[in-house]
Short mmCIF file of C-alpha atoms and ligand atoms in Angstrom, two decimals:
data_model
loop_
_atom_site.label_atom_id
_atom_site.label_comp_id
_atom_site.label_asym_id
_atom_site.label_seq_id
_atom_site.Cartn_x
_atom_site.Cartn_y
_atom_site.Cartn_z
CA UNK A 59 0.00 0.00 0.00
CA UNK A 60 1.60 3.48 -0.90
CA UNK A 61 1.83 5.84 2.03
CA UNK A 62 -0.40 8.99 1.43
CA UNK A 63 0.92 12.27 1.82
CA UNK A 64 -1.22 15.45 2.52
CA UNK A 65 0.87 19.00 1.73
CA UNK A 66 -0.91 22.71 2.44
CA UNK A 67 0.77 24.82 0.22
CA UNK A 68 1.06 23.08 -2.80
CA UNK A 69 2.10 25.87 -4.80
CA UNK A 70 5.24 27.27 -2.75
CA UNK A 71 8.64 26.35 -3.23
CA UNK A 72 9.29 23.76 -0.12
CA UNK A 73 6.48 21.96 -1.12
CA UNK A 74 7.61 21.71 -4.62
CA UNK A 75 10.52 19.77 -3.33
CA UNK A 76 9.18 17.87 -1.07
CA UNK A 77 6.57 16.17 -3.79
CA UNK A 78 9.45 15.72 -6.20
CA UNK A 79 11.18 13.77 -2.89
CA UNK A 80 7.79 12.02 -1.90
CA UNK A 81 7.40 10.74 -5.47
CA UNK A 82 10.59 9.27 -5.34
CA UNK A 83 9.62 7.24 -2.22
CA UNK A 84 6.53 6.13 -3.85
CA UNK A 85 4.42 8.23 -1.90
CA UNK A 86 0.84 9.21 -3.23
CA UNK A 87 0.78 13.19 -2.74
CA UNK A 88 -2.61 15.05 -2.39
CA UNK A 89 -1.71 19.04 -2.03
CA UNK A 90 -3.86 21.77 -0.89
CA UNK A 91 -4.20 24.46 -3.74
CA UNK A 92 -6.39 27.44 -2.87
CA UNK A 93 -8.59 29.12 -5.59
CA UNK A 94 -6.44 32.00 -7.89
CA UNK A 95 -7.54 33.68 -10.64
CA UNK A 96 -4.67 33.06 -12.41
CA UNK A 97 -1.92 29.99 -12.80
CA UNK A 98 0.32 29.73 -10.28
CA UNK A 99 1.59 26.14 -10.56
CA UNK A 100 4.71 26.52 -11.73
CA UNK A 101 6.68 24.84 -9.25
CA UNK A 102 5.09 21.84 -9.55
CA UNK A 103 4.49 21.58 -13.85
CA UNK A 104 6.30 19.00 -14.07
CA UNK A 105 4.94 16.60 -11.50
CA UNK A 106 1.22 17.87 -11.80
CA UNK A 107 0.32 14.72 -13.91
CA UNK A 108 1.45 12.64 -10.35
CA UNK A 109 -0.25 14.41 -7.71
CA UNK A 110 -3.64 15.00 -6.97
CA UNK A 111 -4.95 18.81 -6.36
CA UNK A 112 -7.69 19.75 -3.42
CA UNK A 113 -8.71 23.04 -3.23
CA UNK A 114 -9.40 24.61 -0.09
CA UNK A 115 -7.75 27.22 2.31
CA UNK A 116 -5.84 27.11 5.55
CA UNK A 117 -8.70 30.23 6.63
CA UNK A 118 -11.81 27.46 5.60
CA UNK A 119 -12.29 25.07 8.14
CA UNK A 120 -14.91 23.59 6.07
CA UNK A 121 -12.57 22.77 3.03
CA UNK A 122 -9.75 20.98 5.25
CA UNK A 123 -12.24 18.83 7.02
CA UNK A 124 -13.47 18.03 3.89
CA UNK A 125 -10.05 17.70 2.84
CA UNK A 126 -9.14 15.20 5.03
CA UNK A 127 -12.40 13.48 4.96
CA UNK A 128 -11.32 12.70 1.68
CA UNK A 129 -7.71 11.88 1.74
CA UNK A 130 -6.74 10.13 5.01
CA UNK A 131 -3.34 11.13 4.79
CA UNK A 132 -1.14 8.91 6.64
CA UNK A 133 1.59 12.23 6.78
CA UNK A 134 0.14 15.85 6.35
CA UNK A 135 2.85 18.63 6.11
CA UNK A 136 1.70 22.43 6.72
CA UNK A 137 3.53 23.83 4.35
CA UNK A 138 1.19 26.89 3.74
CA UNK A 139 1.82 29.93 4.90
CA UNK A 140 1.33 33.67 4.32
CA UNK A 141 5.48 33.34 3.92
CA UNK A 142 6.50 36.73 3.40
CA UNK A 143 7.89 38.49 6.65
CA UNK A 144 7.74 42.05 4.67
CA UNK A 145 3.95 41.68 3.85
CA UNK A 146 3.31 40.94 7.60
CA UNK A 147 3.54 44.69 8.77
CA UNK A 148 0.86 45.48 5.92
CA UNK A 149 -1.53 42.10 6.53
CA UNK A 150 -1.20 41.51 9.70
CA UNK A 151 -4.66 39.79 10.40
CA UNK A 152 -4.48 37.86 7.64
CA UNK A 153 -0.92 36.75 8.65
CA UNK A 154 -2.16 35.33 11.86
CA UNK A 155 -5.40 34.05 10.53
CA UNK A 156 -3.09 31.56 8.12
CA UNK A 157 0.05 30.81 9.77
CA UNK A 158 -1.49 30.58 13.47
CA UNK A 159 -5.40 29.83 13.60
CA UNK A 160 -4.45 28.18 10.71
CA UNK A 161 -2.66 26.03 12.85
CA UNK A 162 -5.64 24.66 14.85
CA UNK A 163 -7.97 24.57 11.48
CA UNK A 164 -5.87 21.76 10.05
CA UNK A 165 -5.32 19.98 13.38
CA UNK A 166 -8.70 20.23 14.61
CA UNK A 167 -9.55 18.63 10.39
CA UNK A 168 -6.86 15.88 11.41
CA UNK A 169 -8.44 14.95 14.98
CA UNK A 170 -11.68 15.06 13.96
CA UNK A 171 -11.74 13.46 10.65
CA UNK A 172 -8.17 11.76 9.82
CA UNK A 173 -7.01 8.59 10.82
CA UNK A 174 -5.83 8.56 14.56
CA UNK A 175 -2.32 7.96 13.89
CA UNK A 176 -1.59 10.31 11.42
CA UNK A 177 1.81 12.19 11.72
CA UNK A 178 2.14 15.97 11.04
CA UNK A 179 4.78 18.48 10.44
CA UNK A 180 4.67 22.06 11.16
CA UNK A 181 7.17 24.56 9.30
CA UNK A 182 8.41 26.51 12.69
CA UNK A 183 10.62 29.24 11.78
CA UNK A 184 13.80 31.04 12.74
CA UNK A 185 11.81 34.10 12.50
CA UNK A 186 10.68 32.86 15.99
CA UNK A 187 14.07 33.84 16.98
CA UNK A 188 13.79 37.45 16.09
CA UNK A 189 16.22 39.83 17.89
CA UNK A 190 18.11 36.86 19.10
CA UNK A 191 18.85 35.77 23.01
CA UNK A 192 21.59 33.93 22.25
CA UNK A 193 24.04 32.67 19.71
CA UNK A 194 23.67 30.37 17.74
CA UNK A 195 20.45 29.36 18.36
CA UNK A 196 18.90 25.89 19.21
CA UNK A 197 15.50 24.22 20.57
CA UNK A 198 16.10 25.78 23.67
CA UNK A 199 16.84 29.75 22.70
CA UNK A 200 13.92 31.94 24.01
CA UNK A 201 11.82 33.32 21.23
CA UNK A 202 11.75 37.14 20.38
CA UNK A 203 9.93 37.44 17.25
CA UNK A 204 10.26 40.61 15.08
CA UNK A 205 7.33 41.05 13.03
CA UNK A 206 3.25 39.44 13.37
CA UNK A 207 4.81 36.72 11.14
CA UNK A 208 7.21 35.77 13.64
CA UNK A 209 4.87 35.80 16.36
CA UNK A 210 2.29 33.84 14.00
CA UNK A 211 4.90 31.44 13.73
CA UNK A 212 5.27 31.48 17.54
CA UNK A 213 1.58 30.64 18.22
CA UNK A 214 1.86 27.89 15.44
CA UNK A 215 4.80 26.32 17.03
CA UNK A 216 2.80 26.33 20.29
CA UNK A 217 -0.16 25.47 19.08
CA UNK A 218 0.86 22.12 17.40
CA UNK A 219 3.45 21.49 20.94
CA UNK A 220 -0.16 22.23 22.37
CA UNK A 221 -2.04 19.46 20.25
CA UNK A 222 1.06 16.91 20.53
CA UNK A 223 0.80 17.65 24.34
CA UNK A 224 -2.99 17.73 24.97
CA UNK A 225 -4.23 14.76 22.07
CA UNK A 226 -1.34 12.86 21.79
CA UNK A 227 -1.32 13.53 17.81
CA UNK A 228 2.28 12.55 16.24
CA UNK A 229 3.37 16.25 15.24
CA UNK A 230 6.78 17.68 15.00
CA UNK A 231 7.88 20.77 14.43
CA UNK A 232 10.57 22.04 11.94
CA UNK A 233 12.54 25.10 13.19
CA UNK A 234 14.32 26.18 9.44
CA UNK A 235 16.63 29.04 9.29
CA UNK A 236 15.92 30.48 5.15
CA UNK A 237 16.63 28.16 2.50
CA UNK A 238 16.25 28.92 -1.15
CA UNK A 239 16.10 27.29 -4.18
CA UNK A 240 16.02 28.30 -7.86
CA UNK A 241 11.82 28.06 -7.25
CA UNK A 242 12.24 30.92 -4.79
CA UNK A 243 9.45 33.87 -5.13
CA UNK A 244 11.24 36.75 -6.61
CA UNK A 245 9.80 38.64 -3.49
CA UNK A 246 12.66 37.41 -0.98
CA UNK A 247 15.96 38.86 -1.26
CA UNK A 248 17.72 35.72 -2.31
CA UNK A 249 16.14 34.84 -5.37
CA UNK A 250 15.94 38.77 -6.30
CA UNK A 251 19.53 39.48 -5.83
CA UNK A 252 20.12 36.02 -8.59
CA UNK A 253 17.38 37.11 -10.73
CA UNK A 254 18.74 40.59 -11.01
CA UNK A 255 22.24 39.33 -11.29
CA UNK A 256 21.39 37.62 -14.10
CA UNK A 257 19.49 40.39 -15.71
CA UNK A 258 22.46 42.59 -15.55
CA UNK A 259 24.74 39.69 -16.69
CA UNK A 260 22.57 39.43 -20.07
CA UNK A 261 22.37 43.20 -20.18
CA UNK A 262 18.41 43.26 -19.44
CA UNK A 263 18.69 45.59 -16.35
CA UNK A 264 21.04 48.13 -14.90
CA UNK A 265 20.86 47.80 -11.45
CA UNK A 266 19.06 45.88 -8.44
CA UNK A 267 17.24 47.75 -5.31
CA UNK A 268 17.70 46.66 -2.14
CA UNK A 269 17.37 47.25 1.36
CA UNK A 270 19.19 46.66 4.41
CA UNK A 271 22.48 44.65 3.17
CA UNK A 272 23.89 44.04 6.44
CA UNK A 273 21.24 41.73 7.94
CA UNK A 274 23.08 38.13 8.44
CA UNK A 275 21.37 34.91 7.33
CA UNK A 276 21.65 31.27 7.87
CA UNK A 277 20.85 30.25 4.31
CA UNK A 278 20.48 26.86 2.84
CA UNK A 279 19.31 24.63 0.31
CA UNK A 280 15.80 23.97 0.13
CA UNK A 281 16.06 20.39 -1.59
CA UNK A 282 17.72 19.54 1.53
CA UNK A 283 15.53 20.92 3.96
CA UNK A 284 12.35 18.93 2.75
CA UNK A 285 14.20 15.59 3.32
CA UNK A 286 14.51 16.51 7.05
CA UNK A 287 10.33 17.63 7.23
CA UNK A 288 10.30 13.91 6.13
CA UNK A 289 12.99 11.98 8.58
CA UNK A 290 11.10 13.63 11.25
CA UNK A 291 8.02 11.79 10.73
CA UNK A 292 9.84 8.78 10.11
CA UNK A 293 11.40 9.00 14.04
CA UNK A 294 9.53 6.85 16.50
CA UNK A 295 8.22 9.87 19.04
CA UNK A 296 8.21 13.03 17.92
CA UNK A 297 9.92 15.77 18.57
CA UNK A 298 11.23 19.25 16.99
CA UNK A 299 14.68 20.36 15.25
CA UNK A 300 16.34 23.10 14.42
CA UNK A 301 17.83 22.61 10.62
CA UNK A 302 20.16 24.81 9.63
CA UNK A 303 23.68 25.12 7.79
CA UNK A 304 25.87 26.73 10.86
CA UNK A 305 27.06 29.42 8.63
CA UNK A 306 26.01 32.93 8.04
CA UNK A 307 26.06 35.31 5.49
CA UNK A 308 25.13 39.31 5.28
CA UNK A 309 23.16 40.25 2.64
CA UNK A 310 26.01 42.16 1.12
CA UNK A 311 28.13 38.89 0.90
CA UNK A 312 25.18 37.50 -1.17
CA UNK A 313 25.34 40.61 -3.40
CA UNK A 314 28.96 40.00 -3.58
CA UNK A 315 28.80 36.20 -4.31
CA UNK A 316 26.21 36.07 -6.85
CA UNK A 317 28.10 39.22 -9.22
CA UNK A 318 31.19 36.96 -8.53
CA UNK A 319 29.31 34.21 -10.26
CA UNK A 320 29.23 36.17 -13.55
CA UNK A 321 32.84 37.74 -12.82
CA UNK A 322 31.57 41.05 -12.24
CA UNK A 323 33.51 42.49 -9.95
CA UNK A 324 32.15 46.28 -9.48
CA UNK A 325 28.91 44.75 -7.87
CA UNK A 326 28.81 47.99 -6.14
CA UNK A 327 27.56 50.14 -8.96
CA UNK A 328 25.04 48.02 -9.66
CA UNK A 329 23.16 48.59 -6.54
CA UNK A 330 21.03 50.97 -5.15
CA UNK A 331 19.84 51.22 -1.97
CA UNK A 332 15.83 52.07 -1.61
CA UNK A 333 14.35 52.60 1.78
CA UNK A 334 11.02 51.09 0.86
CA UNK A 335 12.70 47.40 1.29
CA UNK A 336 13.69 48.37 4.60
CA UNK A 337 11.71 46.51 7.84
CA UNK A 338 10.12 48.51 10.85
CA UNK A 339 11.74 45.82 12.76
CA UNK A 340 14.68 44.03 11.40
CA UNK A 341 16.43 40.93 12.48
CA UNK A 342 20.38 41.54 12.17
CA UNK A 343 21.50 38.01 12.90
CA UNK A 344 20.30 34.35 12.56
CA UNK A 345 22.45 31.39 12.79
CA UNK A 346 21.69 28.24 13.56
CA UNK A 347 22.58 25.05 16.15
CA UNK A 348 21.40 21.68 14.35
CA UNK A 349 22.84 19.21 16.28
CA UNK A 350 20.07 17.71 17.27
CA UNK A 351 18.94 17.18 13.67
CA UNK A 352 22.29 15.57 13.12
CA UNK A 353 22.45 13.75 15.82
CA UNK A 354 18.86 12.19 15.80
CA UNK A 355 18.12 12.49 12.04
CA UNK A 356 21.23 12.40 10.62
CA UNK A 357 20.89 15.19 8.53
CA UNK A 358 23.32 18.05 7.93
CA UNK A 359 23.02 20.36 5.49
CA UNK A 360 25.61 19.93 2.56
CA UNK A 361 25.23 22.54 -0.40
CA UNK A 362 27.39 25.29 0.44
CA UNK A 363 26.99 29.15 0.21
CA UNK A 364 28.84 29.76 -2.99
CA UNK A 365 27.23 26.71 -4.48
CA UNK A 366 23.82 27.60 -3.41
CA UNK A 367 24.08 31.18 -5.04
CA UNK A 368 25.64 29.50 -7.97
CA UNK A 369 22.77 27.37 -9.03
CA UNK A 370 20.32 30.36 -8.23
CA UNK A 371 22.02 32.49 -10.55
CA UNK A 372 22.89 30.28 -13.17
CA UNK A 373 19.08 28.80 -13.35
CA UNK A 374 17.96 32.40 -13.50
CA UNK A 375 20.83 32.95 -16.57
CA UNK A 376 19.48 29.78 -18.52
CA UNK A 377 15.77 30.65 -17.84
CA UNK A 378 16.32 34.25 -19.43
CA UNK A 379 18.04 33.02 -22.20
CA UNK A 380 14.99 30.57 -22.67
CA UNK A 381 12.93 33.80 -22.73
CA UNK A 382 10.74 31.25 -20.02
CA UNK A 383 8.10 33.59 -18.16
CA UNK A 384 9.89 34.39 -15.54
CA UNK A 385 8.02 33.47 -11.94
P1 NAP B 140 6.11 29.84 -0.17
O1 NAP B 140 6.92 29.49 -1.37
O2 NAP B 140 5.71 31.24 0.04
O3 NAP B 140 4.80 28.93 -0.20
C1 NAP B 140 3.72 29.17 0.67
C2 NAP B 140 2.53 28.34 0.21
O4 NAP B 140 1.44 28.58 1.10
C3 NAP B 140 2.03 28.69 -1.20
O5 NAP B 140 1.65 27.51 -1.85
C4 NAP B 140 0.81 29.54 -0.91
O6 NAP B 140 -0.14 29.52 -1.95
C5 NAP B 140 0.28 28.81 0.33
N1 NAP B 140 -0.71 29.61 1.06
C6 NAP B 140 -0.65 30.91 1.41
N2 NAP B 140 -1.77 31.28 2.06
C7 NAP B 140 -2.56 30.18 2.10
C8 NAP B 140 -3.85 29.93 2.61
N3 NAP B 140 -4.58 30.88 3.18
N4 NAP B 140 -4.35 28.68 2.49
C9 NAP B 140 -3.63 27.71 1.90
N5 NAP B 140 -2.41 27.88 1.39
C10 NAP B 140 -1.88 29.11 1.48
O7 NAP B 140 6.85 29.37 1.17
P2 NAP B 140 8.05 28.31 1.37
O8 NAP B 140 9.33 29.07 1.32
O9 NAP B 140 7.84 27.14 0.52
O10 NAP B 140 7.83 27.94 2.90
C11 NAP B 140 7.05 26.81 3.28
C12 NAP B 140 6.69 26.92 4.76
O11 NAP B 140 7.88 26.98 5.54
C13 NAP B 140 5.93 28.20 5.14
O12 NAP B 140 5.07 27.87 6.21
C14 NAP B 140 7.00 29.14 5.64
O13 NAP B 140 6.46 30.08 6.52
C15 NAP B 140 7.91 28.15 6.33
N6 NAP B 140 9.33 28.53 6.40
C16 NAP B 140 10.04 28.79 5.25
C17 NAP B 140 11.38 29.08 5.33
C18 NAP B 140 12.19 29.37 4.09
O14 NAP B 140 13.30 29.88 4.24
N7 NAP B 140 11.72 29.03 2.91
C19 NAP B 140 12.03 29.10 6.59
C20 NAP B 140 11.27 28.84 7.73
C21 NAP B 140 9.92 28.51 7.63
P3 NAP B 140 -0.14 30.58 -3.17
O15 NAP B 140 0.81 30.04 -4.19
O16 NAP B 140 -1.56 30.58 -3.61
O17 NAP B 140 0.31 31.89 -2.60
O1 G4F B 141 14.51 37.13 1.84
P1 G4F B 141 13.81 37.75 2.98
O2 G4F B 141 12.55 38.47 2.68
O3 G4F B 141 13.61 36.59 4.05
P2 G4F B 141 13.33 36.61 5.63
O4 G4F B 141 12.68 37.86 6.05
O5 G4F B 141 14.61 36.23 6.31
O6 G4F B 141 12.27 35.43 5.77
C1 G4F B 141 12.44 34.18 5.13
O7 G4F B 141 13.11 33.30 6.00
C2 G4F B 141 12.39 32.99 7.21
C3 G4F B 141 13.28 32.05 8.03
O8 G4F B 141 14.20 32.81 8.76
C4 G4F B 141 11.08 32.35 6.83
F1 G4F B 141 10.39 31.98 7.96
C5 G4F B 141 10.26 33.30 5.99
O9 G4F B 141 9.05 32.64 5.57
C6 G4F B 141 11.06 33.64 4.74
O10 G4F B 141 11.22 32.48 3.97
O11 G4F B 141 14.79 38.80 3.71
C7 G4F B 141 16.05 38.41 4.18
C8 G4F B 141 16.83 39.64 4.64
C9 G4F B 141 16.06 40.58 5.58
O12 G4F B 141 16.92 40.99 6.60
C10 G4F B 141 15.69 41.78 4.71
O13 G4F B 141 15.57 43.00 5.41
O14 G4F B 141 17.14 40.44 3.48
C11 G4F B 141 16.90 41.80 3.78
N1 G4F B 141 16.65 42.52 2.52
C12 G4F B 141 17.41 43.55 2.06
N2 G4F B 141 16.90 43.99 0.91
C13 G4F B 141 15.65 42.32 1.67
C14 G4F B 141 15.81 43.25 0.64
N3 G4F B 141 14.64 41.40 1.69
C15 G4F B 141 13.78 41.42 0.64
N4 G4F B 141 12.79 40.51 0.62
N5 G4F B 141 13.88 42.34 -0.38
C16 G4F B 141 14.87 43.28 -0.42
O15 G4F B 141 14.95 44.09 -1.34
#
């Protein structure tokens, strides 16, 4: 019997990834896709024919009971999220209504209508972290968040720990520092800085605006990431991780990185700084402790910095070249 996998947020990157790695295992996927008026599967084109669509929305309790009525997923990973930390000082409601009562809309679906030992994963955040307590940080750091989509994340991470606790419902909860992909949104800074890179390098655009380049990341590689969502739910108890790379980078040492990638050198005239990217709130340093992911999933992040910008900008160089529609 195939396993049956249930992911909200169908459409975003992570969960892109983790259907490609589900596939692999045999897995049959169902993913939550809510109602747009236009395409936005892009991500997943090429596994679409695989993979069974539901629509339905992480603000509808009606649609995930029915949801799960319907699928008895024997894994369900919330993947769906208002995702955008920027967006969160503009939609703030709306922020909490997804990532956090959210939350208890899918679990409450899962109690009352899935099979009782379904497992669940939650994507926790390093957001959570915020203006940090203490370096690097690991399960145990106190939470500070920065913006209502940290603190959504904080009531999400609490809220499933609550269900876990209260139920006894097999959930873990992934705490990722950022990890990118060539299927980032060209909203975050990663896949905008590659994007633009490449634009330049093909002598489509003249500069990229930015905001504040001296924030400090923990980035990795989101292909990697999605394998640990899974590991989790293969453990026998569960439990939550940090995943992370150990290593972090300023936003200007991305800049740097990805204009090294096309040998341009004078990065520094091709960027302007534009105070509309800038954060109320900003967090100036993440980095992450995943021991405890390597010591009780054995996974460690492997794709390094340089590589990771690499394969962001070169993707972006052979899409433009393509003349794809760029998304
Ligand atoms: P993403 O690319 O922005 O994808 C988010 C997904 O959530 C999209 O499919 C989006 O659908 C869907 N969504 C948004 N609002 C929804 C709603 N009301 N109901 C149902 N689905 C909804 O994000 P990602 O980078 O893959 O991240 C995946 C998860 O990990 C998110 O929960 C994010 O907060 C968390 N996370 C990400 C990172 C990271 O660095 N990537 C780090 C820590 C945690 P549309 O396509 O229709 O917008
Ligand atoms: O790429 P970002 O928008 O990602 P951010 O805010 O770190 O959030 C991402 O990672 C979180 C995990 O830590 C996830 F939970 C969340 O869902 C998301 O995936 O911004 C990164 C940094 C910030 O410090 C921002 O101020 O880049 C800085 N930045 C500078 N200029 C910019 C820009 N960010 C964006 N998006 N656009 C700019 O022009």
């Amino acid at each position: 019997m195939k396993r049956i996998a249930f992911i909200s947020g169908i459409t975003g990157q992570d969960s892109s990834h983790l259907a490609e790695f589900l596939l692999e295992k045999n897995y049959k996927i169902y993913g939550l896709i809510r109602r747009s008026s236009t395409d936005n599967t892009w991500r997943i084109k090429n596994i679409l024919d695989r993979i069974e669509l539901i629509t339905g929305d992480l603000t509808d309790q009606a649609s995930l009971d029915k949801a799960i009525k319907l699928t008895q997923p024997d894994e369900v990973y919330n993947l769906g999220a208002m995702s955008f930390v920027k967006v969160s000082w503009d939609n703030p409601e709306y922020t909490f209504n997804v990532n956090a009562i959210g939350v208890i809309r899918l679990l409450e679906a899962i109690k009352n209508f899935g099979k009782q030992d379904t497992r669940i994963f939650q994507a926790s955040s390093s957001e959570m972290f915020g203006k940090v307590q203490e370096t690097p940080q690991n399960e145990f750091t106190k939470f500070y968040p920065r913006s209502i989509y940290g603190v959504s994340k904080c009531a999400g991470h609490w809220i499933a720990i609550n269900y876990r606790e209260s139920y006894n419902m097999f959930i873990c909860c992934g705490i990722s520092f950022n990890h990118e992909s060539y299927r980032r949104g060209l909203e975050f800074v990663s896949r905008k800085i590659s994007y633009g890179v490449a634009k330049i390098y093909l002598k489509m655009a003249d500069y990229i605006e930015l905001g504040n380049l001296e924030a400090k990341r923990d980035f990795g590689y989101a292909p990697e990431f999605v394998e640990a969502f899974w590991r989790m739910l293969q453990l026998d108890k569960p439990d939550d991780f940090v995943l992370a790379t150990g290593e972090n980078h300023s936003i200007r040492e991305f800049v740097k990185t990805a204009f090294e990638c096309v040998e341009i050198h004078n990065w520094q005239d091709y960027i302007k700084q534009n105070p509309k990217y800038m954060r109320p709130a900003e967090i100036d340093y993440l980095l992450g402790d995943s021991r405890k992911a390597q010591k009780i999933l054995g996974w460690k992040s492997k794709t390094s910095f340089q590589e990771l910008i690499y394969l962001m900008v070169n993707s972006d160089i052979e899409r433009l070249k393509r003349g794809d529609k760029i998304e």
